[in-house]
PDB file of C-alpha atoms in Angstrom:
ATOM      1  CA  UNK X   1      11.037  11.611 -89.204  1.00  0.00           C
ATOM      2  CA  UNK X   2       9.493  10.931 -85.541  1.00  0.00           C
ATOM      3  CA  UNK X   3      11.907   9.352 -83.004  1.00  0.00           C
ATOM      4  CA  UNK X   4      11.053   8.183 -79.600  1.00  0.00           C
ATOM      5  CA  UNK X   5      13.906   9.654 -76.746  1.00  0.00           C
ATOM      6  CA  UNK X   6      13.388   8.303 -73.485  1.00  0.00           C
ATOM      7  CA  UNK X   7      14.589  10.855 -70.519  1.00  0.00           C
ATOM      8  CA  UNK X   8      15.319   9.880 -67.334  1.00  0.00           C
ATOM      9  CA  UNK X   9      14.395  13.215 -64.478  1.00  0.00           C
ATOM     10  CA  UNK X  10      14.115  12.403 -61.130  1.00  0.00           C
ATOM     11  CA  UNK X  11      13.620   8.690 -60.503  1.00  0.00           C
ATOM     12  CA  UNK X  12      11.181   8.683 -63.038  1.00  0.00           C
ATOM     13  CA  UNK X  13      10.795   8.200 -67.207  1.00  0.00           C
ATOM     14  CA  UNK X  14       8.864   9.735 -69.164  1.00  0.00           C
ATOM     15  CA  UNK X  15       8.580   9.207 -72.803  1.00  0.00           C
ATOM     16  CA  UNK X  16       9.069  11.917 -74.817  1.00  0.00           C
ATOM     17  CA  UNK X  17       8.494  12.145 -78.926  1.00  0.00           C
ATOM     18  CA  UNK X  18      10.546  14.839 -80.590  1.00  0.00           C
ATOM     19  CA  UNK X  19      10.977  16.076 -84.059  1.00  0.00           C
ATOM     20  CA  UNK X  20      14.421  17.079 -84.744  1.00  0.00           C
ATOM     21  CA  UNK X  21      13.646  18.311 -88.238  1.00  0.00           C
ATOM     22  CA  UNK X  22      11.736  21.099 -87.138  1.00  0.00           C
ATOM     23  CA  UNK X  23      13.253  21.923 -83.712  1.00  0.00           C
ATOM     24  CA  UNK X  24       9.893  20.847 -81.962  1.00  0.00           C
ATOM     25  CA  UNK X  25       9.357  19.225 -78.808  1.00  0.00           C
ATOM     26  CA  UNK X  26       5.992  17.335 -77.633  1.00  0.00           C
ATOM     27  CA  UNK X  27       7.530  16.235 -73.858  1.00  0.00           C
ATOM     28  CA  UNK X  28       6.103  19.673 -71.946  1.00  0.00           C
ATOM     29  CA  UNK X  29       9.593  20.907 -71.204  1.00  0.00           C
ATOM     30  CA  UNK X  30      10.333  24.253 -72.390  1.00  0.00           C
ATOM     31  CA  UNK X  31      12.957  24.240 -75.282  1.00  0.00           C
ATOM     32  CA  UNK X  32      16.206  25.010 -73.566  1.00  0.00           C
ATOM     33  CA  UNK X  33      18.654  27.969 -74.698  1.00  0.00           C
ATOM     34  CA  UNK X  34      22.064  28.477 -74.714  1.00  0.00           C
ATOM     35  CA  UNK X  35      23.763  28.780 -71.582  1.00  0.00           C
ATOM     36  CA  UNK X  36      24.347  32.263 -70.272  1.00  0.00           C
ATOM     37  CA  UNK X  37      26.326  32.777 -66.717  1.00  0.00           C
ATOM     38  CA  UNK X  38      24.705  35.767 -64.617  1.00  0.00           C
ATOM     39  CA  UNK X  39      26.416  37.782 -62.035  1.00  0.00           C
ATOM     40  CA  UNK X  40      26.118  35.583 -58.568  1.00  0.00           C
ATOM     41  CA  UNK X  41      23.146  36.895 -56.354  1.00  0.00           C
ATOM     42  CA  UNK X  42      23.365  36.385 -52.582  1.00  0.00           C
ATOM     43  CA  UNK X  43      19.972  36.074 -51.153  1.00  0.00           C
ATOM     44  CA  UNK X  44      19.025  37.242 -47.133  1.00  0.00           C
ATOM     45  CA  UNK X  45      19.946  34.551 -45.066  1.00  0.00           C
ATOM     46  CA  UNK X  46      17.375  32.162 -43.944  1.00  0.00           C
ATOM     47  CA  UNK X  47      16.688  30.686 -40.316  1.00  0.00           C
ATOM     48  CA  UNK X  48      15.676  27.201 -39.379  1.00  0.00           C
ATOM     49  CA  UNK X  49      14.017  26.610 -36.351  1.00  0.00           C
ATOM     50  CA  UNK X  50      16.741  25.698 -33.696  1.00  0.00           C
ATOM     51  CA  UNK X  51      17.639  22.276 -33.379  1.00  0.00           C
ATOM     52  CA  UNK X  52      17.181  21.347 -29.314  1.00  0.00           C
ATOM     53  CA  UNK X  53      19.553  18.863 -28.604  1.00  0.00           C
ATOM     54  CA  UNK X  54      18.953  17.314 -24.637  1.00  0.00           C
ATOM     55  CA  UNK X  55      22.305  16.231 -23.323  1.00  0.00           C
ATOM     56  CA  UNK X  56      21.610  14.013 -20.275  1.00  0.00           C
ATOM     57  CA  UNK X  57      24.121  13.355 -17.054  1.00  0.00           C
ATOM     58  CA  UNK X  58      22.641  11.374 -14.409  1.00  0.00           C
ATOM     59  CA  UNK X  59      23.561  10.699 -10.926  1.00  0.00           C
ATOM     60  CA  UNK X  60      22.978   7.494  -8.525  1.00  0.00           C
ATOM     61  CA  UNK X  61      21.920   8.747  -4.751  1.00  0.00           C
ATOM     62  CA  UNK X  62      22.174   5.654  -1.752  1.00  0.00           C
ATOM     63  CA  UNK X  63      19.785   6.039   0.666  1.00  0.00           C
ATOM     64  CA  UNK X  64      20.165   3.586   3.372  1.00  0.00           C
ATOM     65  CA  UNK X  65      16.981   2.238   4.670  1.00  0.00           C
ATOM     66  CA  UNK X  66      16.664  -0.074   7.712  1.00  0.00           C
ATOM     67  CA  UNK X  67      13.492  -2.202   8.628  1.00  0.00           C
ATOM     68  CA  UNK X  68      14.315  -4.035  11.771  1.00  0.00           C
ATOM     69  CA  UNK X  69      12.447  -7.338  13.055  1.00  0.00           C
ATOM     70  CA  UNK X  70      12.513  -9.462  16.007  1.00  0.00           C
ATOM     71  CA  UNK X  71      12.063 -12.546  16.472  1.00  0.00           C
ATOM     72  CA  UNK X  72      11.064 -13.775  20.117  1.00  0.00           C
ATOM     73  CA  UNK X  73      10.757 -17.944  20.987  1.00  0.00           C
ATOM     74  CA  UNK X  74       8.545 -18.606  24.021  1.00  0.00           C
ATOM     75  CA  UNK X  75       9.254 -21.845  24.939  1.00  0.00           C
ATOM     76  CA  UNK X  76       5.827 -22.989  26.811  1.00  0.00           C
ATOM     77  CA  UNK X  77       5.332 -26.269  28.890  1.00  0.00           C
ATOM     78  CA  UNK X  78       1.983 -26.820  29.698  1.00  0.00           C
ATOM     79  CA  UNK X  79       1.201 -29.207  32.559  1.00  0.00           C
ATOM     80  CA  UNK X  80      -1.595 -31.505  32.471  1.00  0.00           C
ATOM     81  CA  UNK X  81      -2.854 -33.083  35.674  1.00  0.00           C
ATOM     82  CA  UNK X  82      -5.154 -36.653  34.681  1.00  0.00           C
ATOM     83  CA  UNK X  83      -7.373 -37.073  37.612  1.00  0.00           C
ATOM     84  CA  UNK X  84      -8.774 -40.593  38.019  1.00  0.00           C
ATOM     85  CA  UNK X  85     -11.232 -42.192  40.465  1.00  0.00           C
ATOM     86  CA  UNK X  86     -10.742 -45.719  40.306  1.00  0.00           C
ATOM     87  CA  UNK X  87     -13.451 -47.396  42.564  1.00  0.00           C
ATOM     88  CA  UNK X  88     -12.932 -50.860  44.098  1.00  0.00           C
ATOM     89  CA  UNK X  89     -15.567 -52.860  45.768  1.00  0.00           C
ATOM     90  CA  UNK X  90     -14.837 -55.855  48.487  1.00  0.00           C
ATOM     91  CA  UNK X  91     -16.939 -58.286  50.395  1.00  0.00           C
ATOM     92  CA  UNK X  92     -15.952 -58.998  53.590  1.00  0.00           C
ATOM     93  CA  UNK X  93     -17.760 -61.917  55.481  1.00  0.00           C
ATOM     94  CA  UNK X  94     -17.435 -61.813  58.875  1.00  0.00           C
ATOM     95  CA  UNK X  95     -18.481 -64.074  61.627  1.00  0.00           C
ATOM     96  CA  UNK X  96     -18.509 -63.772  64.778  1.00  0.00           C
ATOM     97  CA  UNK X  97     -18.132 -65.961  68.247  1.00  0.00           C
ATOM     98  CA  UNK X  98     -19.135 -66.168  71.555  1.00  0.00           C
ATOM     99  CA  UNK X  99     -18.362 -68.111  74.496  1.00  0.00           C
ATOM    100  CA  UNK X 100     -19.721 -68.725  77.751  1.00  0.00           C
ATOM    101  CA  UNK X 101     -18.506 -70.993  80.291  1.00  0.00           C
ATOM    102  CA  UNK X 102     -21.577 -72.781  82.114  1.00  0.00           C
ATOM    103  CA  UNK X 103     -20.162 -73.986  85.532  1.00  0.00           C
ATOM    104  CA  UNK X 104     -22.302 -75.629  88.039  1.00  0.00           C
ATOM    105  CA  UNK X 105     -23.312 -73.346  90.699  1.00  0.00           C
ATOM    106  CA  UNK X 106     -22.386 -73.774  93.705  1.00  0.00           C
ATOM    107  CA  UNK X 107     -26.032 -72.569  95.235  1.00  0.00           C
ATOM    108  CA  UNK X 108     -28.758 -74.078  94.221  1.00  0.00           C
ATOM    109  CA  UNK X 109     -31.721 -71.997  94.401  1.00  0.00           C
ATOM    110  CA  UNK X 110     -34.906 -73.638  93.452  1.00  0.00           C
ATOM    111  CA  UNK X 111     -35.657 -71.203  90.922  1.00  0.00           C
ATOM    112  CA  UNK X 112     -32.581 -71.393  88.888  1.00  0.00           C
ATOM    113  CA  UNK X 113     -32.465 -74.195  86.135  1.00  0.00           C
ATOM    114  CA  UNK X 114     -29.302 -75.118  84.752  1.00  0.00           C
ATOM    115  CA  UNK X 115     -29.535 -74.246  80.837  1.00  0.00           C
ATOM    116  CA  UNK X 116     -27.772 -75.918  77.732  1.00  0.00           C
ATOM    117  CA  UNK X 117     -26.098 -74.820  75.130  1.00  0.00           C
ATOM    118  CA  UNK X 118     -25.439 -77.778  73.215  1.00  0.00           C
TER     119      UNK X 118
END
């Protein structure tokens, strides 16, 4: 009589057919025996690499730096001299007199003749 067993090994199955009736397996396993305890063993002991662990301590260092400025405010007045040359222009009209006073002379000389103005 064939039964199917399902075994569960290591997170995975595997289906396995097994006849009981003649104490034969199909699954690939060896056939297990009965359970015999040996003396214990203790085998040399065996090194891993060593595990580097980096603890870290940090420190904060002031260091003061100064950058100085200055500012200086020239206060500037600038003069500015506006040099004009206004130019005028007149008319003058001028006249001018004269006067003479004609008075009869008192000698009469034959070659002076009395003249007129008017």
């Amino acid at each position: 009589m064939l039964r199917l067993e399902v075994f569960k090994m290591k997170g995975y199955q595997r289906n396995c057919s097994c006849n009981k009736g003649q104490n034969e397996c199909t699954c690939g396993y060896p056939k297990a025996k009965p359970a015999q305890q040996l003396p214990t063993q203790t085998m040399p002991t065996q090194y891993q690499p060593v595990n580097q662990n980096t603890e870290y301590l940090g420190q904060d260092v002031i260091i003061p730096v100064v950058h100085p400025t200055h500012t200086t405010q020239v206060n500037h007045t600038n003069y500015k001299y506006m040099h004009s040359f206004p130019h005028t222009q007149s008319v003058v009209n001028s006249a001018s007199q004269e006067h003479y006073c004609v008075c009869p002379s008192t000698h009469h000389h034959p070659s002076y003749k009395s003249k007129r103005y008017w």
